[in-house]
Amino acid sequence: MLPTTSSRTGSDSPDIYLDSNATTQVLELALLAAQQAMQANFGNPSSTHSTGLRARALLDSAHKVAQQVLGAGQGRVMFTSGATEAIQTAILSALSSAVDATTPDSASTAGKFLLYGATEHKAVPEALKHWNKVLGLQCEIHAIPVDQHGMHDLAFLASHAANTLLVCTMAVNNETGVISDLAGIRAAIAGSGALWLVDSVQALGKRPLDLATSGIDYAPFSGHKLYAPKGIGMLYVRQGAPFTPLLVGGGQETGQRGGTENLPGIAALGAVLTALHQQDPVFQSHAVQAAMRQRLAESLQQAFPGVVFNAAFDNAVATTLNFSVPGLSSKEMLDLFDASGIRVSSGSACNSNKVVRSFVLDAMGLENWRVTSAIRMSFGPATRPDEIEQACERILRAGSALRNACLLFGGDSARHEAQTPAKGLIRLMHETACSWIYCDQKEQVCVIIDPLPELMERIARWVACRDLQVVAIIATDAHHVACRHALQEKLRERMACQQTDNLGWPNQDVSVLQLQDGTPVAALALGASYLMKLPLPDASEAFYLLGHSDGQRCLAADVRFAFIGDTLPEQHSHLARWLSPHTLLLSAHDQWQQFASTIERESQLAAPVVPGNDDLNLPCSQLQAFLQAHPKATLIDVREGYEHGMGLAGLDLGHEVRAFNAPLSRLPEFIADWLQNPEQELLFVCRSGARSGLAASCLRRLGHQQAWHLVGGLALQ
Ligand code: PLP
């Protein structure tokens, strides 16, 4: 049976889907058309019997409406498997014509240009490279630069056009929504003889299309970007433009694309195009779309002071907002939105599994922070205003959650009644480097270890927002000293002591404690804990220990953490006499996301790795059975506090099980306790299974065998 969905998108779902540039939900009218084509009208359009003729009629009517919607005139529209295939076909056609035009031995295509917009979807430059190579053309492939607004450099285009075989630009950018100046591009290449491909995937249903009069030779489209299923697309080819089929076979599509037609997909796309053509109210008017964008923009501005939009609204489709929030990475924002039940992306969908830098924003020359913080929020022409209203409410809630966690920059969030208590050890990361803050909640004091320049603003805000006094800002080596000075200056009024040694160790309020073997060490009180400095032979380096003490001695069993900077394991061995097997060694870098080590673990490193750690992976399908078999297991949400606060949507735990929040940024604090209790059964969860996997592996590695994680995370529930 087909799922019952509303004829619109996002009907009863708790999710608000704002990632329509990646793909869209199939509209009910498209679903019904596909179902019809699979059941009642399942024939092969090439068959000559009545069943086939009915299928042919369906195909013809889809062709007809496609011609109308695209304004194809005498040009041809053929159905393909999607835009990527349409792009290949267009590029193959254009480049094959260049081969035909040259005689095998003389005039060559070598040195001719193939140009593409620097912000083009990867399918275009990749196809250019591929076919240039396969056809042996030796053309030069160049990106057409864009300005900070994402607009093509028309002067560049005009100056290169005469030597160019093919120009590829897009109508609307998929990451920013920027609308290209197609008239300007047309004028820049006019009379050059260059063929022109315009990737129109993101324009369908959002921009007027009149291809026959546009001067465009090839225009690819994709069904799944406009409420049809995946696996169906279209290619427009101008009448008279060169054409070479990519697929040959049974002569379908009048010999231009072999293979039995994907009739369910074509029927579905045909139904969507018909609705578009008839201005079906399922699609919002441009004015309504613009008003919805305005609402989203206002909510974002209210929720995230300092938010910057990466494309001007007056030259972008209303359905795409690309923005950056100062001080928060794309990954953090994605996680926050996901926890709030809003699905967005950090850029193009194929890249969102792993957050990678946006080459589009880089090509626009945006500042680094805007690129690394970018979020794309995109809705579709069928998104309803009430869905946007709901999204706005959730955006505001997400903003409050961040403010409560003291993570917002700008606006009036300098001092805030932080609701998330600051306590224990917190790890902040920039790429693979770590900074640490240890905080005593009762005394409202903290110490900052190895601050990184990239995290300085965040640390300063975090400390100010929680109204903490800073006992010291210390470095484990000379690398961190410059930032230490700058941060000390920034937090001047909060510093307990201004006079320090070169690594930031204060000259006042220092006591002396004895370690396990009687070694005396300088110590600073941090509420109930002490921070101790262990000078290293090189005076520009030091280790620091953090633990409990009676004010006289700090026994090995009481040392919880050792901050070891970037030193090598050989340098740690002499620490053994002062540390317990559970003392965590915390380094200034964590390339492999291992969080912590122990002396015991380091001594085993030379030993062969014990295989078979796979059983830490718990498939979602086995969650209930696991919880029954392990009634005492603690479920641990390793998402950050502001994500956890939004709930564990979708996770069916039964009423007995409580979820406990141990965010990755505080994991070492919790590991220190869990290692003392090796029988405690721990089941980690997060959004995608990535963070929980890290936590479970870390515990297993440190010898706690009762650790598992939910593969696929909350997303698969
Ligand atoms: N071109 C643009 C601008 C796109 O956004 C996409 C999809 O992300 C494509 C091409 C590829 O489309 P398809 O998934 O149909 O191959």
XYZ file of C-alpha atoms and ligand atoms in Angstrom:
733
model
C 0.000 0.000 0.000
C 1.158 3.509 -0.683
C 1.853 5.704 2.293
C -0.863 8.237 2.866
C 0.609 11.682 2.532
C -1.082 14.985 2.152
C -1.113 16.429 -1.311
C 1.409 18.880 -0.002
C 4.762 18.485 1.610
C 5.718 18.013 5.222
C 2.126 17.205 6.224
C 1.943 15.612 9.662
C 5.623 15.099 10.082
C 7.362 16.322 13.212
C 10.201 17.247 10.890
C 10.201 20.527 9.074
C 11.978 19.862 5.861
C 13.921 22.880 4.668
C 16.378 21.176 2.352
C 14.392 21.280 -0.868
C 17.403 22.176 -3.006
C 18.778 18.737 -2.127
C 15.583 16.929 -2.953
C 11.856 17.178 -2.351
C 9.122 14.962 -1.063
C 7.005 13.469 -3.857
C 3.702 15.308 -4.175
C 0.630 13.161 -3.862
C -0.492 14.018 -7.381
C 2.873 12.754 -8.648
C 2.671 9.680 -6.483
C -0.758 8.844 -7.844
C 0.388 9.369 -11.417
C 3.350 7.036 -10.865
C 1.118 4.459 -9.224
C -1.263 4.655 -12.150
C 1.644 4.134 -14.540
C 2.800 1.087 -12.623
C -0.584 -0.550 -12.199
C -3.331 0.481 -14.641
C -1.144 1.953 -17.349
C 1.910 -0.258 -17.091
C 2.443 -0.834 -20.807
C 5.585 -0.351 -22.841
C 5.146 2.755 -25.001
C 6.882 0.924 -27.856
C 4.279 -1.876 -27.954
C 1.693 -1.573 -30.685
C -1.190 -3.169 -28.801
C -3.743 -1.206 -26.801
C -1.829 -1.452 -23.513
C 1.220 -0.039 -25.251
C -0.789 2.654 -26.986
C -2.176 3.845 -23.670
C 1.361 4.058 -22.302
C 2.429 5.935 -25.443
C -0.385 8.428 -24.923
C 0.811 9.007 -21.372
C 4.358 9.542 -22.594
C 3.210 11.926 -25.315
C 1.151 13.991 -22.931
C 4.115 14.279 -20.537
C 6.263 15.392 -23.469
C 3.685 17.946 -24.448
C 3.381 19.561 -21.051
C 7.176 19.553 -20.655
C 7.520 21.411 -23.969
C 4.958 23.936 -22.753
C 6.387 24.508 -19.281
C 9.915 24.934 -20.609
C 8.830 27.115 -23.493
C 10.745 24.726 -25.736
C 9.189 25.905 -29.028
C 10.651 23.854 -31.844
C 13.392 22.573 -29.561
C 13.258 19.092 -28.161
C 12.707 17.847 -24.632
C 13.728 14.289 -23.824
C 13.327 12.431 -20.580
C 16.486 11.217 -18.900
C 17.332 9.555 -15.594
C 18.080 12.925 -14.033
C 20.085 16.082 -14.501
C 23.445 14.357 -14.321
C 22.580 12.228 -17.353
C 21.152 15.267 -19.129
C 24.407 17.145 -18.481
C 26.465 14.241 -19.889
C 24.284 14.097 -22.975
C 24.545 17.820 -23.578
C 28.312 17.920 -23.103
C 28.859 14.820 -25.217
C 26.714 16.368 -27.940
C 28.544 19.690 -27.898
C 32.016 18.134 -27.801
C 31.249 15.472 -30.412
C 30.243 18.208 -32.802
C 33.676 19.775 -32.292
C 35.315 16.470 -33.181
C 33.196 16.152 -36.307
C 34.068 19.652 -37.357
C 37.791 19.020 -37.342
C 39.580 16.901 -39.870
C 41.425 14.072 -38.176
C 44.891 15.257 -39.078
C 44.784 19.021 -39.148
C 42.595 21.481 -37.312
C 42.504 20.251 -33.786
C 40.515 21.207 -30.771
C 43.650 21.409 -28.634
C 43.874 24.721 -26.861
C 40.201 25.582 -27.337
C 38.329 26.474 -24.172
C 35.567 24.731 -22.315
C 34.251 27.214 -19.762
C 32.077 26.641 -16.737
C 30.905 28.894 -13.923
C 33.058 28.626 -10.805
C 29.947 27.933 -8.713
C 28.554 25.251 -11.024
C 27.310 21.929 -9.626
C 30.190 19.420 -9.712
C 28.394 17.345 -12.339
C 29.296 19.989 -14.934
C 33.088 20.392 -14.536
C 33.440 16.663 -13.918
C 31.564 15.861 -17.118
C 33.647 18.383 -19.051
C 36.859 16.766 -17.839
C 35.536 13.292 -18.505
C 34.355 13.837 -22.065
C 37.331 16.022 -22.978
C 39.500 13.072 -22.021
C 37.359 10.319 -23.488
C 37.031 12.147 -26.814
C 40.737 13.084 -26.777
C 40.015 16.762 -27.427
C 42.773 18.330 -25.327
C 40.663 21.413 -24.742
C 41.571 23.731 -21.877
C 38.947 23.709 -19.169
C 38.580 26.928 -17.195
C 36.263 28.190 -14.495
C 34.558 31.509 -15.165
C 35.232 33.551 -12.015
C 32.329 34.944 -10.026
C 32.199 38.080 -7.865
C 31.256 38.260 -4.187
C 27.596 38.162 -5.199
C 28.083 34.941 -7.131
C 27.681 36.674 -10.507
C 29.753 35.519 -13.479
C 32.612 37.694 -14.694
C 31.133 38.705 -18.030
C 34.307 40.476 -19.147
C 36.233 37.227 -18.673
C 33.587 35.407 -20.650
C 33.572 37.959 -23.472
C 37.359 37.905 -23.751
C 37.497 34.109 -23.937
C 34.381 33.455 -25.995
C 35.993 33.546 -29.430
C 38.202 30.563 -28.628
C 35.528 28.648 -26.733
C 33.628 25.529 -27.819
C 31.202 25.300 -24.944
C 30.097 27.598 -22.126
C 28.343 26.036 -19.121
C 26.560 28.255 -16.645
C 23.657 27.707 -14.300
C 20.341 29.502 -14.098
C 20.088 29.399 -10.299
C 22.767 28.302 -7.886
C 21.870 25.338 -5.703
C 23.760 26.548 -2.608
C 23.008 30.265 -2.600
C 19.935 30.626 -4.820
C 21.786 33.316 -6.810
C 20.127 33.987 -10.169
C 22.603 34.232 -13.044
C 22.487 37.103 -15.495
C 21.548 34.935 -18.467
C 20.936 37.917 -20.738
C 24.408 39.235 -19.903
C 26.009 35.852 -20.540
C 24.177 35.550 -23.833
C 25.439 38.974 -24.893
C 29.007 38.140 -23.794
C 29.192 35.057 -25.999
C 27.055 36.333 -28.861
C 28.589 35.697 -32.273
C 31.403 33.557 -30.857
C 30.035 30.267 -32.114
C 30.347 28.761 -28.629
C 27.568 26.422 -27.608
C 25.796 27.241 -24.346
C 24.570 24.887 -21.655
C 22.487 26.278 -18.805
C 21.966 23.949 -15.849
C 18.368 24.840 -15.036
C 17.785 22.321 -12.264
C 17.156 24.877 -9.537
C 15.145 27.200 -11.772
C 12.303 24.816 -12.564
C 9.133 25.966 -10.833
C 10.914 29.031 -9.457
C 11.878 31.114 -12.491
C 10.093 31.868 -15.753
C 11.410 29.653 -18.540
C 11.203 30.510 -22.201
C 13.968 28.388 -23.575
C 13.211 28.720 -27.270
C 13.889 32.457 -27.196
C 16.720 32.327 -24.672
C 19.599 31.435 -26.956
C 20.366 28.458 -24.703
C 21.448 25.314 -26.564
C 21.088 22.758 -23.781
C 19.186 22.884 -20.491
C 19.178 19.944 -18.044
C 16.474 19.473 -15.389
C 15.907 17.107 -12.484
C 12.531 15.743 -11.349
C 13.389 15.156 -7.704
C 14.106 18.829 -7.131
C 10.457 19.570 -7.892
C 8.314 16.930 -6.192
C 8.785 14.096 -8.717
C 10.706 10.950 -7.737
C 14.428 10.461 -8.076
C 15.572 8.890 -11.312
C 13.740 11.145 -13.728
C 14.980 14.289 -15.432
C 14.837 16.161 -18.704
C 17.104 17.651 -21.297
C 16.062 20.518 -23.535
C 17.988 20.766 -26.803
C 17.567 23.824 -29.013
C 16.327 23.119 -32.503
C 19.414 22.755 -34.659
C 21.866 22.352 -31.754
C 24.268 19.439 -32.273
C 23.092 16.209 -30.699
C 24.740 12.866 -30.038
C 22.873 10.271 -27.997
C 24.518 9.098 -24.807
C 22.536 5.864 -24.857
C 21.523 4.005 -27.983
C 19.320 0.960 -28.140
C 15.738 0.418 -29.120
C 15.220 3.818 -30.714
C 13.211 5.309 -27.888
C 12.848 9.096 -27.630
C 12.994 9.156 -31.443
C 16.384 7.509 -31.300
C 17.887 10.129 -29.013
C 17.875 8.162 -25.801
C 17.728 4.385 -25.956
C 16.138 2.277 -23.233
C 12.567 1.587 -22.241
C 11.180 4.777 -20.781
C 10.826 5.205 -17.026
C 7.112 5.655 -17.398
C 6.233 5.911 -13.682
C 8.855 8.643 -13.288
C 7.747 10.381 -16.476
C 4.094 10.204 -15.410
C 4.961 11.676 -12.009
C 7.035 14.482 -13.489
C 4.323 15.058 -16.089
C 1.771 15.445 -13.289
C 3.974 17.992 -11.479
C 4.567 19.936 -14.701
C 0.833 19.908 -15.419
C 0.131 21.332 -11.967
C 2.761 23.978 -12.569
C 1.365 24.802 -15.988
C -2.146 25.104 -14.611
C -0.957 27.214 -11.696
C -2.319 24.669 -9.256
C -2.724 26.232 -5.788
C -0.384 23.558 -4.422
C 2.339 25.949 -5.585
C 2.701 29.246 -3.756
C 2.908 32.477 -5.676
C 6.233 34.312 -5.851
C 4.864 36.957 -3.503
C 4.011 34.327 -0.882
C 7.416 32.686 -1.327
C 9.108 36.056 -0.798
C 7.040 36.654 2.333
C 8.019 33.218 3.667
C 11.692 34.013 3.099
C 11.223 37.284 4.940
C 9.698 35.489 7.923
C 12.564 33.021 8.036
C 15.126 35.787 7.724
C 13.541 37.770 10.569
C 13.451 34.718 12.821
C 17.070 33.924 12.052
C 18.065 37.498 12.841
C 16.164 37.398 16.093
C 17.441 33.982 17.119
C 21.058 34.401 16.052
C 22.281 37.972 16.470
C 24.948 38.791 13.913
C 23.700 36.275 11.338
C 24.935 37.152 7.863
C 23.188 36.180 4.635
C 25.594 34.966 1.999
C 23.559 36.015 -1.038
C 21.598 39.217 -1.494
C 17.860 38.542 -1.475
C 17.207 40.818 -4.422
C 19.185 38.569 -6.736
C 18.311 35.120 -5.466
C 15.292 32.872 -5.664
C 13.085 33.355 -2.616
C 13.267 29.670 -1.740
C 16.955 29.602 -0.753
C 18.605 31.263 2.239
C 22.313 30.769 2.773
C 23.594 32.227 6.031
C 26.377 32.087 8.587
C 26.197 32.624 12.328
C 29.377 34.099 13.827
C 31.267 31.758 16.106
C 29.341 28.619 15.201
C 30.498 26.064 12.679
C 28.219 24.599 10.004
C 28.395 21.274 11.829
C 27.253 22.794 15.117
C 24.396 24.599 13.419
C 23.377 21.468 11.518
C 23.274 19.476 14.731
C 21.284 22.217 16.449
C 18.739 22.432 13.634
C 18.461 18.674 13.449
C 17.788 18.474 17.184
C 15.123 21.156 16.692
C 13.453 19.072 13.991
C 14.443 21.346 11.125
C 16.263 19.631 8.274
C 18.756 21.912 6.577
C 22.153 21.385 5.009
C 25.550 22.969 4.994
C 25.784 23.086 1.231
C 25.177 20.711 -1.600
C 23.550 17.470 -0.479
C 26.168 15.111 -1.831
C 28.565 16.709 0.611
C 26.439 16.925 3.714
C 27.238 13.552 5.161
C 30.561 15.027 5.943
C 30.634 18.762 6.322
C 33.115 20.026 3.756
C 33.936 23.586 2.800
C 31.654 25.117 0.246
C 33.576 25.699 -2.975
C 30.701 27.958 -4.045
C 31.208 30.384 -1.166
C 34.979 30.099 -1.603
C 34.595 31.012 -5.279
C 32.624 34.086 -4.164
C 35.619 35.042 -2.026
C 33.676 35.157 1.237
C 35.590 35.424 4.492
C 36.722 32.135 5.943
C 34.351 32.226 8.924
C 31.354 32.668 6.633
C 32.384 29.640 4.607
C 33.009 27.410 7.608
C 29.764 28.482 9.272
C 27.469 28.385 6.245
C 24.014 26.829 6.364
C 21.631 26.432 3.464
C 17.939 26.566 4.235
C 15.788 25.873 1.218
C 12.081 25.356 0.771
C 10.115 24.544 -2.344
C 7.283 26.192 -4.232
C 4.838 23.829 -2.491
C 5.992 24.623 1.051
C 3.140 26.217 2.982
C 3.293 29.391 5.088
C 2.152 27.469 8.184
C 5.167 25.170 7.874
C 7.392 28.219 7.704
C 5.687 29.671 10.789
C 6.384 26.457 12.659
C 9.983 26.569 11.470
C 10.279 30.140 12.755
C 9.125 29.067 16.211
C 11.691 26.289 16.245
C 14.411 28.644 15.051
C 13.685 30.946 17.980
C 13.832 28.020 20.379
C 17.131 26.907 18.877
C 18.481 30.434 19.368
C 17.478 30.400 23.049
C 19.142 27.041 23.527
C 22.399 28.431 22.167
C 22.105 31.566 24.249
C 21.593 29.473 27.355
C 24.727 27.575 26.478
C 26.600 30.890 26.134
C 27.451 30.139 22.543
C 25.994 33.112 20.764
C 28.124 36.018 19.685
C 27.033 39.556 18.962
C 23.790 41.241 19.867
C 22.962 41.636 23.542
C 24.135 38.191 24.572
C 27.361 39.382 26.249
C 26.055 38.710 29.755
C 23.397 36.171 30.139
C 21.620 34.260 32.806
C 23.188 31.015 31.608
C 20.911 28.122 32.339
C 23.411 25.416 31.542
C 25.665 25.228 34.572
C 29.373 25.481 33.942
C 31.091 22.686 35.720
C 33.959 20.322 35.328
C 36.148 19.951 32.316
C 35.135 21.205 28.896
C 36.979 20.560 25.681
C 36.714 22.999 22.786
C 38.132 22.077 19.432
C 39.321 23.793 16.323
C 40.015 21.238 13.605
C 42.216 18.722 15.429
C 43.504 21.041 18.167
C 42.009 21.233 21.660
C 41.617 23.929 24.262
C 40.417 23.099 27.766
C 38.407 24.957 30.380
C 38.049 23.610 33.880
C 35.369 25.225 35.959
C 34.349 25.029 39.581
C 30.681 25.828 39.691
C 30.456 26.580 43.385
C 33.338 29.025 43.523
C 32.600 30.380 40.036
C 36.238 30.075 39.035
C 37.895 28.539 36.020
C 41.240 27.861 34.431
C 41.871 27.874 30.689
C 44.479 25.560 29.222
C 46.073 25.906 25.790
C 43.683 28.484 24.280
C 43.655 28.564 20.494
C 43.354 31.820 18.540
C 40.360 30.480 16.602
C 38.540 29.733 19.848
C 39.465 32.916 21.667
C 36.172 34.718 21.044
C 34.197 31.686 22.066
C 36.182 31.149 25.244
C 36.004 34.819 26.218
C 32.255 34.917 25.686
C 31.726 31.630 27.485
C 33.598 32.868 30.541
C 31.981 36.325 30.555
C 28.494 34.985 29.987
C 28.860 32.693 32.994
C 30.421 35.435 35.046
C 33.460 33.364 36.007
C 36.690 34.502 37.557
C 39.761 33.231 35.743
C 42.377 31.759 38.052
C 44.860 31.284 35.207
C 45.257 30.982 31.469
C 48.069 28.523 30.991
C 49.913 26.895 28.138
C 51.634 23.534 27.911
C 54.150 24.912 25.433
C 55.358 28.034 23.681
C 52.924 27.523 20.763
C 49.986 28.538 22.868
C 51.646 31.492 24.520
C 50.664 34.240 22.044
C 46.985 33.437 22.279
C 47.283 33.125 26.037
C 48.491 36.734 26.190
C 45.697 37.966 23.933
C 43.024 36.135 25.903
C 44.430 37.365 29.196
C 44.137 40.894 27.846
C 40.569 40.276 26.742
C 39.604 38.858 30.124
C 41.736 41.328 32.094
C 38.959 42.261 34.500
C 38.251 38.656 35.319
C 41.843 37.568 35.876
C 42.594 36.697 39.476
C 46.271 37.485 38.937
C 48.008 39.472 36.216
C 51.576 38.478 37.110
C 52.526 35.126 35.607
C 55.459 33.204 34.226
C 55.874 32.742 30.471
C 53.396 29.838 30.413
C 50.778 31.783 32.345
C 51.327 30.226 35.763
C 50.418 32.904 38.374
C 52.960 34.307 40.771
C 50.390 34.711 43.555
C 48.071 32.423 45.508
C 50.201 29.407 44.740
C 50.542 26.700 47.351
C 52.774 23.631 47.434
C 51.426 20.092 47.479
C 53.193 16.780 47.652
C 52.544 14.161 45.029
C 52.329 10.426 45.775
C 56.116 9.985 46.123
C 56.593 13.191 48.098
C 57.618 15.347 45.130
C 56.591 18.941 45.869
C 54.600 20.780 43.195
C 53.174 24.280 42.858
C 49.378 24.164 43.034
C 46.444 26.487 42.478
C 43.154 25.958 44.253
C 40.091 25.657 42.005
C 37.230 25.177 44.398
C 37.519 21.633 45.673
C 40.244 20.715 43.163
C 43.848 21.666 42.621
C 45.756 22.361 39.462
C 49.423 21.413 39.735
C 52.301 22.416 37.506
C 54.973 19.893 36.576
C 57.841 21.774 34.961
C 59.603 19.922 32.158
C 63.351 20.075 31.479
C 62.653 22.576 28.708
C 61.347 25.618 30.617
C 59.053 26.521 27.741
C 56.993 23.380 28.367
C 55.006 22.041 31.296
C 52.527 19.336 32.206
C 49.587 20.132 34.453
C 47.750 17.769 36.772
C 44.240 18.295 38.048
C 42.951 16.428 41.056
C 41.719 16.449 44.617
C 43.804 17.036 47.682
C 43.516 17.501 51.416
C 45.584 20.652 50.998
C 48.817 18.798 51.771
C 49.127 15.852 49.415
C 47.677 14.730 46.141
C 47.720 10.959 45.919
C 47.931 9.189 42.560
C 44.362 7.962 42.927
C 43.193 11.577 43.245
C 44.760 12.848 40.029
C 41.925 12.874 37.500
C 43.513 14.603 34.534
C 46.998 15.221 33.171
C 47.312 17.900 30.489
C 50.233 16.780 28.390
C 50.204 19.246 25.483
C 51.812 17.919 22.333
C 54.371 15.703 24.001
C 55.194 12.165 22.893
C 54.274 8.983 24.804
C 57.954 8.450 25.767
C 57.780 11.726 27.682
C 54.803 10.518 29.693
C 56.371 7.456 31.255
C 57.926 9.392 34.132
C 54.411 10.584 35.053
C 53.462 7.022 36.009
C 54.618 7.355 39.619
C 52.144 10.184 40.234
C 49.118 8.939 38.286
C 46.518 6.237 38.778
C 45.587 3.764 36.028
C 42.468 5.872 35.474
C 44.067 9.284 35.254
C 43.255 10.629 31.832
C 46.045 11.975 29.668
C 44.656 14.876 27.669
C 46.643 16.197 24.777
C 46.554 19.465 22.856
C 45.737 17.617 19.626
C 43.302 14.833 18.912
C 43.557 13.971 15.256
C 41.750 10.638 15.596
C 39.043 11.827 18.010
C 40.265 9.554 20.762
C 39.586 12.050 23.556
C 41.964 10.677 26.123
C 44.541 8.073 26.939
C 45.943 6.561 30.113
C 49.424 5.494 31.106
C 48.130 1.924 31.032
C 46.791 2.348 27.527
C 50.022 3.906 26.310
C 52.020 1.020 27.694
C 49.828 -1.353 25.653
C 50.291 0.559 22.434
C 53.305 -1.469 21.464
C 51.281 -4.655 21.978
C 49.218 -6.073 19.090
C 45.714 -4.652 18.735
C 43.020 -6.982 20.021
C 40.655 -7.598 17.105
C 36.858 -7.804 17.126
C 35.568 -4.566 18.571
C 32.545 -4.797 16.300
C 30.145 -5.804 19.023
C 30.061 -2.236 20.263
C 27.750 -1.504 17.324
C 24.101 -1.934 18.228
C 21.734 -1.867 15.234
C 18.535 0.109 15.814
C 16.464 -3.011 15.177
C 18.027 -4.594 18.270
C 17.530 -1.662 20.621
C 14.480 -3.030 22.417
C 16.000 -6.485 22.831
C 19.189 -4.885 24.134
C 17.329 -2.789 26.692
C 15.488 -5.883 27.895
C 18.673 -7.908 28.147
C 20.506 -5.048 29.879
C 17.897 -3.463 32.132
C 20.576 -1.587 34.052
C 22.174 -0.047 30.999
C 22.507 3.718 31.069
C 21.495 5.419 27.872
C 23.796 8.320 27.182
C 23.068 11.074 24.719
C 26.438 12.455 23.628
C 24.977 15.417 21.765
C 25.708 18.819 23.192
C 23.460 20.099 25.972
C 21.577 22.468 23.699
C 20.721 19.538 21.397
C 19.830 17.190 24.236
C 17.522 19.854 25.663
C 15.365 19.534 22.546
C 14.620 15.902 23.404
C 15.367 12.488 21.976
C 12.746 12.708 19.258
C 11.827 9.365 17.828
C 13.662 7.132 20.268
C 11.301 4.564 21.741
C 12.949 3.681 25.024
C 10.134 2.380 27.124
C 9.316 4.166 30.358
C 12.046 2.543 32.452
C 14.992 3.961 30.594
C 16.299 7.434 31.275
C 18.647 9.207 28.936
C 21.574 10.942 30.471
C 23.461 13.740 28.724
C 27.238 13.461 28.451
C 28.121 15.767 25.568
C 31.283 15.015 23.644
C 32.697 18.357 24.752
C 32.592 17.047 28.328
C 33.308 13.399 27.616
C 36.685 13.222 29.441
C 34.964 14.364 32.629
C 32.558 11.431 32.390
C 35.133 8.932 31.156
C 37.117 9.551 34.312
C 34.102 8.347 36.325
C 33.094 5.474 34.054
C 36.574 3.985 34.131
C 36.221 3.664 37.902
C 33.114 1.578 37.355
C 33.924 -0.992 34.654
C 30.691 -2.959 35.171
C 28.437 -0.038 34.333
C 26.686 -0.730 31.030
C 26.736 2.287 28.747
C 24.751 2.723 25.555
C 25.647 5.871 23.639
C 23.336 7.633 21.197
C 23.513 10.735 19.052
C 21.926 12.063 15.880
C 23.704 9.989 13.247
C 25.724 7.442 15.177
C 28.999 9.210 14.424
C 29.562 10.872 17.792
C 28.186 7.956 19.799
C 30.540 5.640 17.882
C 33.502 7.774 18.949
C 32.431 7.695 22.584
C 31.912 3.915 22.665
C 35.216 3.243 20.878
C 37.032 5.522 23.283
C 35.726 3.623 26.296
C 36.500 0.251 24.788
C 39.986 1.439 23.975
C 40.527 2.548 27.536
C 39.467 -0.863 28.795
C 35.782 -0.333 29.616
C 34.179 -3.253 27.798
C 30.547 -2.514 28.676
C 30.117 0.231 26.083
C 27.912 0.175 22.979
C 26.428 2.666 20.611
C 23.328 2.887 18.484
C 24.362 2.590 14.830
C 22.640 5.166 12.649
C 21.592 7.103 15.730
C 18.312 8.875 16.309
C 18.016 9.502 12.572
C 17.130 5.852 11.931
C 14.472 5.608 14.605
N 22.675 20.554 -11.124
C 22.247 21.171 -10.011
C 22.259 22.664 -9.950
C 21.803 20.430 -8.926
O 21.375 21.053 -7.820
C 21.824 19.015 -9.012
C 21.450 18.199 -7.853
O 21.931 18.384 -6.754
C 22.260 18.414 -10.196
C 22.681 19.212 -11.212
C 22.255 16.904 -10.355
O 20.925 16.456 -10.465
P 20.494 14.913 -10.428
O 20.455 14.535 -9.006
O 19.143 14.858 -11.038
O 21.486 14.156 -11.227
